[in-house]
Amino acid sequence: MPELPEVETYRRFIDELVVGQTIVAFEVKDAHVLATSEDLLRHAVVGSRVTGTRRLGKNCFLELSTGQVLVLHFGMTGDVGAYRDEHDAPRFTRVALHLDTGLRVAFVDPRKFGRIRLAESVEAYQKAKKIGPDALNITTEQLKAKLSHRKTLIKPLLLDQSITAGLGNWIVDEVLFQAKIHPERIANTLTDAEFEALHEAIQLVLTTAIKHEATYRHFPASFLIHAREWDDSATPGSDKHQFCPRHPDTGIDKNYVGGRATYTCPVCQPAAQ
DNA sequence: GCAAATGTTAGTCG
DNA sequence: TCGACTAACATTTG
């Protein structure tokens, strides 16, 4: 789940629950998700107050009263939850922050690709990890500057967090569909008009997804996402929602681009020459 | 039982 | 050293 809109939704959830609160315990149920040592994390976090939250791409930050930040990355299957009693802890809770109010905030991650770490600041982390501008803030000019000299496929470039941060697999498919650009187009063949369309589509898809709190089935019917098999309303193998929203007679193609499942409309997104 | 999965990154090869 | 590509990570779900 966690691409930019999900992470923004998690951030808002965390912001409401923990800003102003003091963390009284740092409970580790599975140290696999820790990218900073447990001792160091506990030392930084316990007794600190959370002064604010931030987000950059798919990373969520809790700003601590010590000046440091706790960085949450949710991997492929990360989520957040809140509970009060141990027996209500969500399944796959890996780490829990215990607040002075008695509430516990859970970092939930079945597949354990997510990570929790400590950083000196959001900016330091961004620099160290070479994370590009957030996809909601990048301008058409910046996008063009980073892509127009590249000789490789556009889709893997859009997934590269150092170019712009926050776009994941389904969002890139949706963006390319909305911008009517084939995912295997070579980046340096895009026209100015296509860069404009790309930028506009990024804004459209992200703001729409955040507005619906990343609940896919509430997205407009004009979105390609309804063709993805993991949409609740489309069972694998069925032909429900398998057609282009703009061309009811045209089936959506599924392919692999850069090793990732990729959905396209053959009419809207003509193949690269 | 088998296939697929929303992300990242280390390693390899030119 | 950089760019491009692939495999691997760990586990659940359909």
XYZ file of N, CA and C in Angstrom, chain A:
819
model
N 0.779 -1.223 0.000
C 0.000 0.000 0.000
C 0.813 1.276 0.000
N 1.868 1.353 0.774
C 2.336 2.695 1.077
C 3.099 3.387 -0.036
N 2.416 4.129 -0.836
C 3.044 5.108 -1.702
C 2.706 6.467 -1.094
N 3.043 7.527 -1.774
C 2.894 8.853 -1.178
C 1.520 9.100 -0.538
N 0.412 8.811 -1.213
C -0.881 9.132 -0.596
C -1.156 8.339 0.683
N -0.737 7.084 0.706
C -0.918 6.301 1.928
C -0.064 6.874 3.050
N 1.182 7.194 2.725
C 2.073 7.701 3.755
C 1.561 9.042 4.277
N 1.022 9.872 3.399
C 0.438 11.138 3.837
C -0.758 10.867 4.767
N -1.539 9.868 4.433
C -2.677 9.513 5.283
C -2.195 9.003 6.646
N -1.153 8.192 6.641
C -0.578 7.718 7.916
C -0.052 8.902 8.722
N 0.620 9.826 8.019
C 1.198 10.976 8.717
C 0.104 11.769 9.435
N -0.997 11.972 8.767
C -2.080 12.743 9.372
C -2.640 12.017 10.598
N -2.727 10.717 10.477
C -3.192 9.880 11.591
C -2.251 10.031 12.787
N -0.948 9.888 12.511
C 0.047 9.998 13.573
C 0.050 11.412 14.149
N -0.059 12.397 13.277
C -0.042 13.787 13.710
C -1.138 14.042 14.735
N -2.332 13.544 14.456
C -3.448 13.757 15.379
C -3.238 13.062 16.706
N -2.642 11.882 16.655
C -2.539 11.091 17.881
C -1.341 11.434 18.750
N -0.201 11.790 18.134
C 1.001 11.844 18.960
C 1.660 13.218 19.121
N 1.287 14.185 18.279
C 1.963 15.479 18.443
C 1.585 16.086 19.797
N 2.607 16.511 20.523
C 2.393 17.058 21.865
C 2.508 16.005 22.959
N 2.497 14.736 22.572
C 2.561 13.660 23.568
C 4.011 13.271 23.831
N 4.208 12.701 25.007
C 5.524 12.192 25.378
C 5.536 10.672 25.235
N 6.628 10.187 24.675
C 6.772 8.736 24.498
C 7.376 8.159 25.783
N 6.707 7.187 26.355
C 7.193 6.640 27.627
C 7.854 5.269 27.472
N 7.614 4.614 26.335
C 8.286 3.325 26.126
C 8.390 3.050 24.636
N 9.435 2.323 24.279
C 9.687 1.945 22.885
C 9.726 0.425 22.866
N 8.630 -0.164 22.416
C 8.499 -1.611 22.485
C 8.847 -2.239 21.129
N 9.811 -3.156 21.142
C 10.227 -3.825 19.911
C 9.763 -5.268 19.955
N 8.904 -5.615 19.013
C 8.430 -7.000 18.939
C 9.249 -7.777 17.924
N 9.802 -7.062 16.933
C 10.643 -7.703 15.919
C 11.692 -6.698 15.460
N 12.922 -6.912 15.886
C 13.994 -5.948 15.621
C 14.379 -5.910 14.154
N 13.829 -6.796 13.352
C 14.176 -6.819 11.941
C 13.885 -5.500 11.247
N 12.870 -4.798 11.696
C 12.502 -3.542 11.030
C 13.318 -2.349 11.530
N 14.236 -2.562 12.450
C 15.043 -1.446 12.952
C 16.287 -1.262 12.091
N 16.488 -0.047 11.627
C 17.700 0.254 10.855
C 18.706 1.039 11.707
N 18.288 1.438 12.881
C 19.183 2.017 13.885
C 19.103 1.064 15.068
N 20.172 0.964 15.844
C 20.168 -0.026 16.928
C 19.050 0.274 17.933
N 18.528 -0.788 18.477
C 17.403 -0.663 19.403
C 17.751 0.251 20.572
N 18.958 0.112 21.112
C 19.379 0.926 22.254
C 19.383 2.407 21.909
N 19.952 2.699 20.736
C 20.052 4.091 20.306
C 18.657 4.691 20.117
N 17.785 3.921 19.480
C 16.427 4.397 19.242
C 15.711 4.639 20.566
N 15.818 3.674 21.461
C 15.101 3.793 22.730
C 15.612 5.009 23.502
N 16.927 5.172 23.487
C 17.526 6.276 24.211
C 17.027 7.624 23.680
N 16.897 7.707 22.333
C 16.479 8.979 21.731
C 14.994 9.259 21.959
N 14.207 8.198 21.985
C 12.760 8.351 21.895
C 12.087 8.424 23.274
N 12.531 7.578 24.180
C 11.839 7.501 25.472
C 12.107 8.772 26.279
N 11.047 9.394 26.698
C 11.155 10.652 27.439
C 11.054 11.880 26.541
N 11.134 11.672 25.205
C 11.007 12.817 24.305
C 9.540 13.086 24.006
N 9.303 14.321 23.643
C 7.977 14.703 23.194
C 8.010 14.768 21.672
N 6.907 14.449 21.040
C 6.815 14.574 19.583
C 6.305 15.967 19.272
N 7.112 16.747 18.548
C 6.747 18.148 18.335
C 6.058 18.383 16.994
N 6.165 17.422 16.100
C 5.508 17.607 14.807
C 5.745 16.391 13.926
N 5.120 16.408 12.745
C 5.330 15.322 11.788
C 5.643 15.936 10.429
N 6.365 15.199 9.627
C 6.622 15.634 8.261
C 6.588 14.418 7.359
N 6.579 14.699 6.064
C 6.603 13.611 5.087
C 7.448 14.039 3.916
N 8.235 13.111 3.400
C 8.989 13.364 2.174
C 8.896 12.087 1.351
N 8.271 12.188 0.193
C 8.061 10.983 -0.599
C 7.324 9.946 0.242
N 7.887 8.756 0.333
C 7.234 7.674 1.077
C 7.727 7.582 2.514
N 8.500 8.576 2.962
C 9.014 8.564 4.332
C 8.169 9.462 5.212
N 7.918 8.992 6.443
C 7.192 9.772 7.433
C 8.144 10.049 8.587
N 8.105 11.273 9.100
C 9.040 11.675 10.157
C 8.275 12.141 11.391
N 8.744 11.686 12.561
C 8.259 12.245 13.819
C 9.367 13.122 14.373
N 9.081 14.398 14.500
C 10.083 15.314 15.055
C 10.040 15.230 16.568
N 11.229 15.053 17.148
C 11.316 14.848 18.594
C 11.804 16.119 19.278
N 11.486 16.228 20.547
C 11.904 17.422 21.310
C 13.420 17.486 21.460
N 14.115 16.397 21.175
C 15.582 16.412 21.205
C 16.157 17.081 19.957
N 15.319 17.330 18.958
C 15.791 17.894 17.698
C 16.015 16.826 16.645
N 16.089 15.586 17.076
C 16.250 14.505 16.088
C 14.889 14.137 15.495
N 14.935 13.272 14.479
C 13.681 12.786 13.900
C 13.681 11.258 13.840
N 12.507 10.692 14.089
C 12.304 9.261 13.930
C 11.746 9.071 12.525
N 12.431 8.257 11.722
C 12.042 8.092 10.322
C 11.310 6.766 10.157
N 10.120 6.825 9.588
C 9.371 5.605 9.310
C 9.296 5.407 7.801
N 9.744 4.237 7.357
C 9.515 3.857 5.956
C 8.725 2.566 5.969
N 7.676 2.508 5.150
C 6.714 1.428 5.300
C 6.904 0.255 4.343
N 7.955 0.297 3.543
C 8.199 -0.835 2.650
C 6.999 -1.115 1.765
N 6.724 -2.384 1.516
C 5.605 -2.733 0.631
C 4.310 -2.924 1.404
N 4.402 -3.287 2.667
C 3.189 -3.704 3.376
C 3.043 -3.033 4.741
N 3.728 -1.915 4.938
C 3.671 -1.249 6.240
C 2.363 -0.505 6.465
N 2.020 -0.314 7.740
C 0.784 0.360 8.101
C 0.964 0.903 9.524
N 0.057 1.760 9.942
C 0.078 2.203 11.332
C -1.249 1.869 11.992
N -1.215 1.729 13.290
C -2.434 1.440 14.042
C -2.306 2.029 15.427
N -3.404 2.031 16.159
C -3.375 2.537 17.529
C -4.216 1.620 18.391
N -3.767 1.401 19.616
C -4.508 0.522 20.521
C -4.148 0.873 21.956
N -4.916 0.350 22.893
C -4.630 0.626 24.305
C -4.228 -0.630 25.067
N -4.900 -1.724 24.749
C -4.614 -2.960 25.482
C -3.828 -3.905 24.602
N -2.905 -4.603 25.231
C -2.017 -5.491 24.474
C -2.794 -6.462 23.582
N -3.910 -6.969 24.057
C -4.632 -7.959 23.244
C -5.327 -7.316 22.047
N -5.327 -5.979 21.981
C -5.875 -5.297 20.806
C -4.789 -4.906 19.806
N -3.540 -5.257 20.085
C -2.447 -4.902 19.175
C -2.737 -5.503 17.804
N -2.620 -4.699 16.735
C -2.873 -5.248 15.398
C -1.935 -6.419 15.107
N -2.418 -7.364 14.328
C -1.588 -8.457 13.853
C -0.393 -7.860 13.106
N 0.766 -8.436 13.263
C 2.006 -7.990 12.599
C 2.535 -6.665 13.120
N 2.121 -6.268 14.318
C 2.766 -5.120 14.950
C 4.222 -5.483 15.211
N 5.147 -4.648 14.712
C 6.577 -4.932 14.903
C 7.190 -4.053 15.981
N 6.709 -2.806 16.046
C 7.217 -1.861 17.041
C 6.020 -1.061 17.538
N 6.020 -0.729 18.832
C 4.947 0.120 19.366
C 5.554 1.251 20.183
N 5.047 2.455 19.942
C 5.408 3.612 20.755
C 4.330 3.753 21.826
N 4.753 3.721 23.094
C 3.778 3.880 24.174
C 3.763 5.344 24.589
N 2.586 5.961 24.566
C 2.463 7.380 24.929
C 2.062 7.517 26.393
N 2.305 8.713 26.926
C 1.974 8.918 28.341
C 0.482 8.840 28.609
N -0.324 8.985 27.565
C -1.774 8.881 27.742
C -2.253 7.430 27.828
N -1.338 6.498 27.597
C -1.739 5.097 27.621
C -1.988 4.543 26.228
N -2.108 5.442 25.248
C -2.298 4.982 23.876
C -0.991 4.405 23.338
N -1.101 3.402 22.501
C 0.079 2.833 21.855
C -0.085 2.955 20.346
N 0.969 3.417 19.694
C 0.935 3.578 18.239
C 1.794 2.475 17.632
N 1.186 1.699 16.742
C 1.842 0.504 16.214
C 2.426 0.735 14.831
N 3.635 0.246 14.629
C 4.217 0.132 13.291
C 3.970 -1.314 12.881
N 3.095 -1.469 11.889
C 2.608 -2.784 11.495
C 3.214 -3.128 10.145
N 3.772 -4.314 9.993
C 4.407 -4.635 8.709
C 4.594 -6.142 8.520
N 3.594 -6.789 7.922
C 3.665 -8.246 7.761
C 4.947 -8.704 7.061
N 5.288 -8.037 5.990
C 6.395 -8.541 5.175
C 7.765 -8.041 5.637
N 7.778 -7.135 6.570
C 9.020 -6.664 7.191
C 10.012 -6.037 6.224
N 9.507 -5.356 5.192
C 10.400 -4.589 4.326
C 10.508 -3.140 4.820
N 9.660 -2.765 5.749
C 9.688 -1.409 6.296
C 10.863 -1.236 7.243
N 11.201 0.039 7.528
C 12.326 0.327 8.423
C 12.028 1.535 9.313
N 12.548 1.459 10.533
C 12.499 2.578 11.472
C 13.932 2.961 11.793
N 14.225 4.233 11.700
C 15.589 4.683 12.001
C 15.562 6.079 12.609
N 16.729 6.492 13.083
C 16.878 7.804 13.671
C 17.705 8.640 12.716
N 17.352 9.927 12.570
C 18.166 10.824 11.753
C 18.292 12.155 12.473
N 19.300 12.921 12.092
C 19.532 14.209 12.748
C 18.505 15.239 12.317
N 18.058 15.124 11.074
C 17.029 16.038 10.567
C 16.466 15.451 9.278
N 15.331 15.985 8.861
C 14.738 15.543 7.598
C 15.712 15.840 6.459
N 16.323 17.005 6.514
C 17.225 17.424 5.436
C 18.458 16.516 5.371
N 18.987 16.170 6.539
C 20.168 15.302 6.572
C 19.823 13.930 5.989
N 18.654 13.446 6.332
C 18.224 12.145 5.829
C 18.011 12.200 4.312
N 17.383 13.259 3.848
C 17.139 13.437 2.420
C 18.458 13.421 1.645
N 19.446 14.122 2.196
C 20.735 14.202 1.532
C 21.455 12.854 1.558
N 21.461 12.218 2.710
C 22.159 10.943 2.869
C 21.561 9.875 1.953
N 20.253 9.905 1.816
C 19.566 8.879 1.020
C 19.390 9.311 -0.434
N 19.890 10.515 -0.751
C 19.755 11.041 -2.116
C 18.300 11.034 -2.589
N 17.434 11.533 -1.748
C 16.016 11.573 -2.095
C 15.728 12.887 -2.827
N 15.038 12.791 -3.945
C 14.738 13.964 -4.756
C 13.580 14.759 -4.182
N 13.154 15.805 -4.906
C 12.028 16.613 -4.445
C 10.753 15.770 -4.345
N 9.950 16.076 -3.365
C 8.690 15.372 -3.192
C 7.837 15.524 -4.456
N 7.156 14.445 -4.835
C 6.393 14.458 -6.085
C 5.287 15.511 -6.083
N 4.833 15.925 -4.904
C 3.800 16.960 -4.855
C 4.385 18.355 -5.039
N 5.698 18.495 -4.863
C 6.318 19.817 -4.951
C 7.124 20.031 -6.221
N 7.478 18.946 -6.907
C 8.371 19.109 -8.060
C 7.667 19.912 -9.160
N 8.433 20.742 -9.846
C 7.862 21.546 -10.936
C 8.093 20.838 -12.274
N 7.370 21.273 -13.282
C 7.558 20.727 -14.627
C 9.009 20.917 -15.073
N 9.564 22.083 -14.749
C 10.948 22.388 -15.155
C 11.937 21.427 -14.507
N 11.760 21.180 -13.225
C 12.656 20.253 -12.520
C 12.550 18.852 -13.101
N 11.326 18.454 -13.378
C 11.085 17.128 -13.927
C 11.784 16.986 -15.285
N 11.625 17.995 -16.085
C 12.221 17.988 -17.414
C 13.744 17.975 -17.314
N 14.262 18.770 -16.392
C 15.721 18.840 -16.229
C 16.297 17.477 -15.844
N 15.553 16.727 -15.041
C 16.066 15.451 -14.560
C 15.855 14.322 -15.568
N 14.919 14.493 -16.485
C 14.555 13.373 -17.361
C 14.940 13.557 -18.823
N 15.033 14.784 -19.281
C 15.090 15.000 -20.724
C 16.414 14.553 -21.346
N 17.417 14.251 -20.527
C 18.684 13.766 -21.095
C 18.858 12.265 -20.880
N 17.868 11.618 -20.298
C 18.016 10.201 -19.977
C 17.542 9.334 -21.144
N 18.305 8.248 -21.380
C 18.025 7.413 -22.552
C 17.405 6.087 -22.169
N 16.674 6.069 -21.093
C 16.081 4.810 -20.673
C 14.570 4.970 -20.490
N 13.920 3.877 -20.137
C 12.464 3.859 -20.090
C 11.924 4.826 -19.040
N 10.824 5.484 -19.401
C 10.262 6.504 -18.516
C 9.729 5.905 -17.217
N 9.135 4.721 -17.266
C 8.513 4.211 -16.031
C 9.514 3.959 -14.904
N 10.590 3.207 -15.166
C 11.552 3.009 -14.069
C 12.146 4.319 -13.559
N 12.279 5.311 -14.420
C 12.806 6.602 -13.964
C 11.840 7.282 -12.992
N 10.538 7.163 -13.278
C 9.564 7.799 -12.390
C 9.494 7.092 -11.043
N 9.887 5.818 -11.036
C 9.903 5.079 -9.763
C 11.154 5.394 -8.947
N 12.146 6.018 -9.577
C 13.415 6.307 -8.918
C 13.231 7.469 -7.933
N 13.415 7.181 -6.655
C 13.125 8.177 -5.621
C 14.105 9.348 -5.633
N 15.228 9.199 -6.343
C 16.180 10.307 -6.380
C 15.787 11.325 -7.459
N 14.892 10.954 -8.341
C 14.394 11.899 -9.347
C 13.235 12.693 -8.770
N 12.243 11.972 -8.313
C 11.185 12.609 -7.540
C 10.674 11.563 -6.562
N 10.331 11.979 -5.362
C 10.056 11.034 -4.289
C 8.571 10.862 -4.040
N 8.139 9.626 -3.987
C 6.769 9.335 -3.598
C 5.985 8.496 -4.586
N 6.460 8.421 -5.829
C 5.722 7.658 -6.827
C 6.066 6.177 -6.702
N 5.037 5.346 -6.677
C 5.214 3.898 -6.629
C 4.590 3.261 -7.855
N 4.551 1.944 -7.832
C 4.188 1.220 -9.042
C 2.792 1.556 -9.580
N 1.791 1.514 -8.723
C 0.456 1.775 -9.294
C 0.275 3.242 -9.659
N 0.902 4.126 -8.892
C 0.739 5.548 -9.190
C 1.382 5.901 -10.523
N 2.534 5.316 -10.792
C 3.191 5.599 -12.065
C 2.324 5.111 -13.224
N 1.734 3.928 -13.090
C 0.832 3.452 -14.149
C -0.334 4.418 -14.333
N -0.881 4.864 -13.222
C -2.020 5.776 -13.289
C -1.612 7.109 -13.924
N -0.460 7.616 -13.513
C 0.037 8.890 -14.034
C 0.269 8.783 -15.543
N 0.909 7.703 -15.974
C 1.216 7.559 -17.397
C -0.062 7.381 -18.211
N -1.044 6.700 -17.624
C -2.333 6.551 -18.296
C -3.015 7.911 -18.429
N -3.055 8.661 -17.336
C -3.707 9.978 -17.370
C -2.983 10.921 -18.334
N -1.648 10.781 -18.429
C -0.868 11.660 -19.309
C -0.786 11.104 -20.731
N -1.342 9.913 -20.941
C -1.338 9.259 -22.255
C 0.080 9.046 -22.794
N 0.925 8.507 -21.930
C 2.308 8.227 -22.317
C 2.589 6.742 -22.054
N 3.184 6.074 -23.013
C 3.503 4.663 -22.844
C 4.685 4.510 -21.884
N 4.616 3.521 -20.970
C 5.677 3.367 -19.959
C 7.051 3.024 -20.527
N 7.099 2.546 -21.770
C 8.400 2.207 -22.354
C 8.932 3.288 -23.281
N 8.313 4.430 -23.268
C 8.892 5.560 -24.002
C 10.253 5.890 -23.407
N 11.206 6.235 -24.277
C 12.517 6.660 -23.798
C 12.384 8.108 -23.319
N 12.904 8.357 -22.129
C 12.636 9.652 -21.475
C 13.000 10.836 -22.365
N 14.133 10.748 -23.048
C 14.572 11.927 -23.807
C 13.796 12.138 -25.115
N 12.793 11.297 -25.384
C 11.954 11.533 -26.565
C 10.647 12.241 -26.195
N 10.432 12.510 -24.928
C 9.196 13.194 -24.548
C 9.240 14.659 -24.997
N 8.100 15.123 -25.480
C 8.013 16.521 -25.908
C 7.701 17.418 -24.707
N 7.851 18.721 -24.894
C 7.505 19.659 -23.827
C 6.058 19.474 -23.386
N 5.191 19.269 -24.370
C 3.770 19.094 -24.048
C 3.580 17.839 -23.190
N 4.370 16.804 -23.483
C 4.245 15.576 -22.694
C 4.788 15.760 -21.279
N 5.838 16.534 -21.120
C 6.318 16.824 -19.765
C 5.261 17.601 -18.972
N 4.601 18.523 -19.653
C 3.510 19.256 -18.999
C 2.415 18.291 -18.553
N 2.036 17.392 -19.476
C 0.959 16.448 -19.182
C 1.371 15.526 -18.036
N 2.635 15.149 -18.018
C 3.154 14.273 -16.980
C 3.044 14.954 -15.622
N 3.490 16.191 -15.568
C 3.442 16.946 -14.315
C 1.999 17.119 -13.830
N 1.132 17.444 -14.761
C -0.269 17.643 -14.416
C -0.889 16.346 -13.898
N -0.526 15.228 -14.544
C -1.073 13.931 -14.138
C -0.567 13.538 -12.744
N 0.681 13.837 -12.454
C 1.217 13.542 -11.110
C 0.397 14.284 -10.066
N 0.162 15.562 -10.307
C -0.636 16.356 -9.375
C -2.051 15.787 -9.227
N -2.661 15.477 -10.367
C -4.032 14.969 -10.348
C -4.128 13.669 -9.549
N -3.248 12.729 -9.861
C -3.336 11.408 -9.230
C -3.060 11.510 -7.730
N -2.044 12.275 -7.366
C -1.691 12.357 -5.945
C -2.760 13.092 -5.138
N -3.226 14.215 -5.651
C -4.218 14.954 -4.863
C -5.532 14.173 -4.782
N -5.883 13.481 -5.863
C -7.099 12.664 -5.822
C -6.948 11.543 -4.804
N -5.803 10.891 -4.824
C -5.588 9.761 -3.910
C -5.580 10.226 -2.457
N -4.974 11.368 -2.192
C -4.937 11.868 -0.808
C -6.347 12.259 -0.361
N -7.095 12.868 -1.273
C -8.462 13.276 -0.942
C -9.302 12.076 -0.507
N -9.054 10.948 -1.137
C -9.811 9.744 -0.790
C -9.064 8.891 0.226
N -8.060 9.478 0.866
C -7.262 8.770 1.860
C -6.763 7.436 1.330
N -6.407 7.436 0.068
C -5.791 6.289 -0.584
C -6.690 5.050 -0.599
N -7.999 5.271 -0.491
C -8.943 4.150 -0.600
C -9.328 3.997 -2.070
N -8.730 2.976 -2.681
C -8.782 2.884 -4.142
C -10.184 2.815 -4.711
N -11.062 2.119 -4.044
C -12.374 1.926 -4.679
C -13.208 3.200 -4.681
N -12.761 4.212 -3.963
C -13.480 5.489 -3.997
C -12.962 6.425 -5.094
N -11.956 5.966 -5.814
C -11.385 6.829 -6.847
C -12.361 6.981 -8.005
N -12.230 8.081 -8.773
C -13.122 8.302 -9.912
C -13.061 7.143 -10.921
N -14.142 6.953 -11.614
C -14.211 5.870 -12.600
C -13.230 6.076 -13.744
N -12.751 7.318 -13.896
C -11.796 7.601 -14.973
C -10.400 7.082 -14.660
N -10.220 6.468 -13.492
C -8.892 6.001 -13.111
C -8.657 4.555 -13.549
N -7.434 4.323 -13.974
C -7.027 2.996 -14.436
C -6.940 1.996 -13.288
N -6.804 2.497 -12.077
C -6.533 1.611 -10.944
C -7.577 0.510 -10.810
N -8.786 0.786 -11.279
C -9.833 -0.223 -11.137
C -9.558 -1.469 -11.971
N -8.571 -1.378 -12.864
C -8.226 -2.556 -13.668
C -7.219 -3.462 -12.964
N -6.642 -2.979 -11.889
C -5.634 -3.804 -11.194
C -6.326 -4.916 -10.424
N -5.750 -6.055 -10.472
C -6.423 -7.234 -9.928
C -6.693 -7.130 -8.427
N -5.840 -6.391 -7.729
C -6.019 -6.384 -6.282
C -7.058 -5.382 -5.823
N -7.690 -4.694 -6.789
C -8.859 -3.905 -6.439
C -9.922 -4.875 -5.914
N -10.498 -4.566 -4.756
C -11.492 -5.448 -4.137
C -12.619 -5.823 -5.087
N -12.938 -4.876 -5.982
C -14.117 -5.088 -6.801
C -13.834 -5.938 -8.043
N -12.582 -6.261 -8.260
C -12.252 -7.087 -9.423
C -11.504 -8.337 -8.967
N -12.144 -9.463 -9.054
C -11.478 -10.689 -8.629
C -10.564 -11.161 -9.743
N -9.416 -11.725 -9.394
C -8.468 -12.180 -10.414
C -9.149 -13.122 -11.391
N -8.838 -12.935 -12.639
C -9.400 -13.816 -13.649
C -10.738 -13.342 -14.175
N -11.405 -12.497 -13.438
C -12.681 -12.003 -13.936
C -12.413 -10.848 -14.909
N -13.401 -10.482 -15.686
C -13.156 -9.393 -16.626
C -13.779 -8.093 -16.141
N -14.217 -8.072 -14.896
C -14.754 -6.841 -14.347
C -13.676 -5.768 -14.295
N -13.997 -4.594 -14.705
C -13.071 -3.457 -14.620
C -11.806 -3.683 -15.429
N -11.844 -4.550 -16.378
C -10.636 -4.822 -17.137
C -10.560 -3.979 -18.404
N -11.469 -3.036 -18.528
C -11.500 -2.235 -19.751
C -11.121 -0.789 -19.475
N -10.626 -0.147 -20.509
C -10.191 1.233 -20.387
C -11.382 2.133 -20.039
N -11.226 3.012 -19.047
C -12.330 3.918 -18.696
C -12.753 4.806 -19.861
N -11.836 5.046 -20.804
C -12.173 5.920 -21.928
C -12.591 5.154 -23.176
N -12.285 3.844 -23.194
C -12.610 3.008 -24.357
C -13.196 1.691 -23.855
N -14.502 1.690 -23.647
C -15.136 0.532 -23.003
C -14.923 -0.790 -23.751
N -14.511 -0.704 -25.006
C -14.291 -1.941 -25.765
C -12.835 -2.365 -25.774
N -11.974 -1.544 -25.180
C -10.547 -1.841 -25.237
C -10.076 -2.441 -23.922
N -9.501 -3.627 -24.006
C -8.993 -4.288 -22.806
C -7.696 -3.648 -22.352
N -7.505 -3.631 -21.050
C -6.261 -3.122 -20.481
C -5.198 -4.204 -20.597
N -4.008 -3.813 -21.053
C -2.892 -4.765 -21.182
C -2.123 -4.851 -19.880
N -1.666 -6.055 -19.579
C -0.737 -6.220 -18.459
C 0.590 -6.741 -18.980
N 1.645 -6.056 -18.602
C 2.990 -6.434 -19.037
C 3.945 -6.226 -17.872
N 5.226 -6.515 -18.120
C 6.248 -6.201 -17.133
C 7.220 -5.192 -17.728
N 7.406 -4.096 -17.033
C 8.355 -3.066 -17.459
C 9.313 -2.852 -16.297
N 10.606 -3.021 -16.573
C 11.581 -2.889 -15.505
C 11.314 -3.861 -14.368
N 10.737 -5.030 -14.729
C 10.490 -6.048 -13.725
C 9.246 -5.832 -12.877
N 8.467 -4.789 -13.197
C 7.267 -4.523 -12.395
C 6.020 -4.709 -13.242
N 4.973 -5.235 -12.605
C 3.684 -5.373 -13.279
C 3.233 -3.992 -13.754
N 2.801 -3.921 -15.010
C 2.485 -2.632 -15.627
C 1.198 -2.749 -16.419
N 0.248 -1.853 -16.173
C -1.042 -1.867 -16.847
C -1.130 -0.659 -17.771
N -1.588 -0.904 -18.990
C -1.701 0.196 -19.950
C -2.945 0.014 -20.825
N -3.410 1.125 -21.387
C -4.436 1.079 -22.421
C -3.741 1.224 -23.773
N -3.879 0.225 -24.651
C -3.172 0.266 -25.926
C -3.628 1.410 -26.832
N -4.811 1.938 -26.597
C -5.292 3.044 -27.428
C -4.803 4.392 -26.879
N -4.947 4.565 -25.560
C -4.547 5.846 -24.958
C -3.037 6.032 -24.971
N -2.327 4.916 -24.813
C -0.880 5.010 -24.657
C -0.179 4.215 -25.754
N -0.097 4.804 -26.948
C 0.511 4.083 -28.058
C 1.958 3.686 -27.736
N 2.312 2.488 -28.163
C 3.648 1.966 -27.864
C 4.733 2.858 -28.446
N 5.867 2.819 -27.782
C 7.028 3.568 -28.275
C 7.461 3.010 -29.618
N 7.946 3.898 -30.485
C 8.415 3.377 -31.783
C 9.811 2.803 -31.645
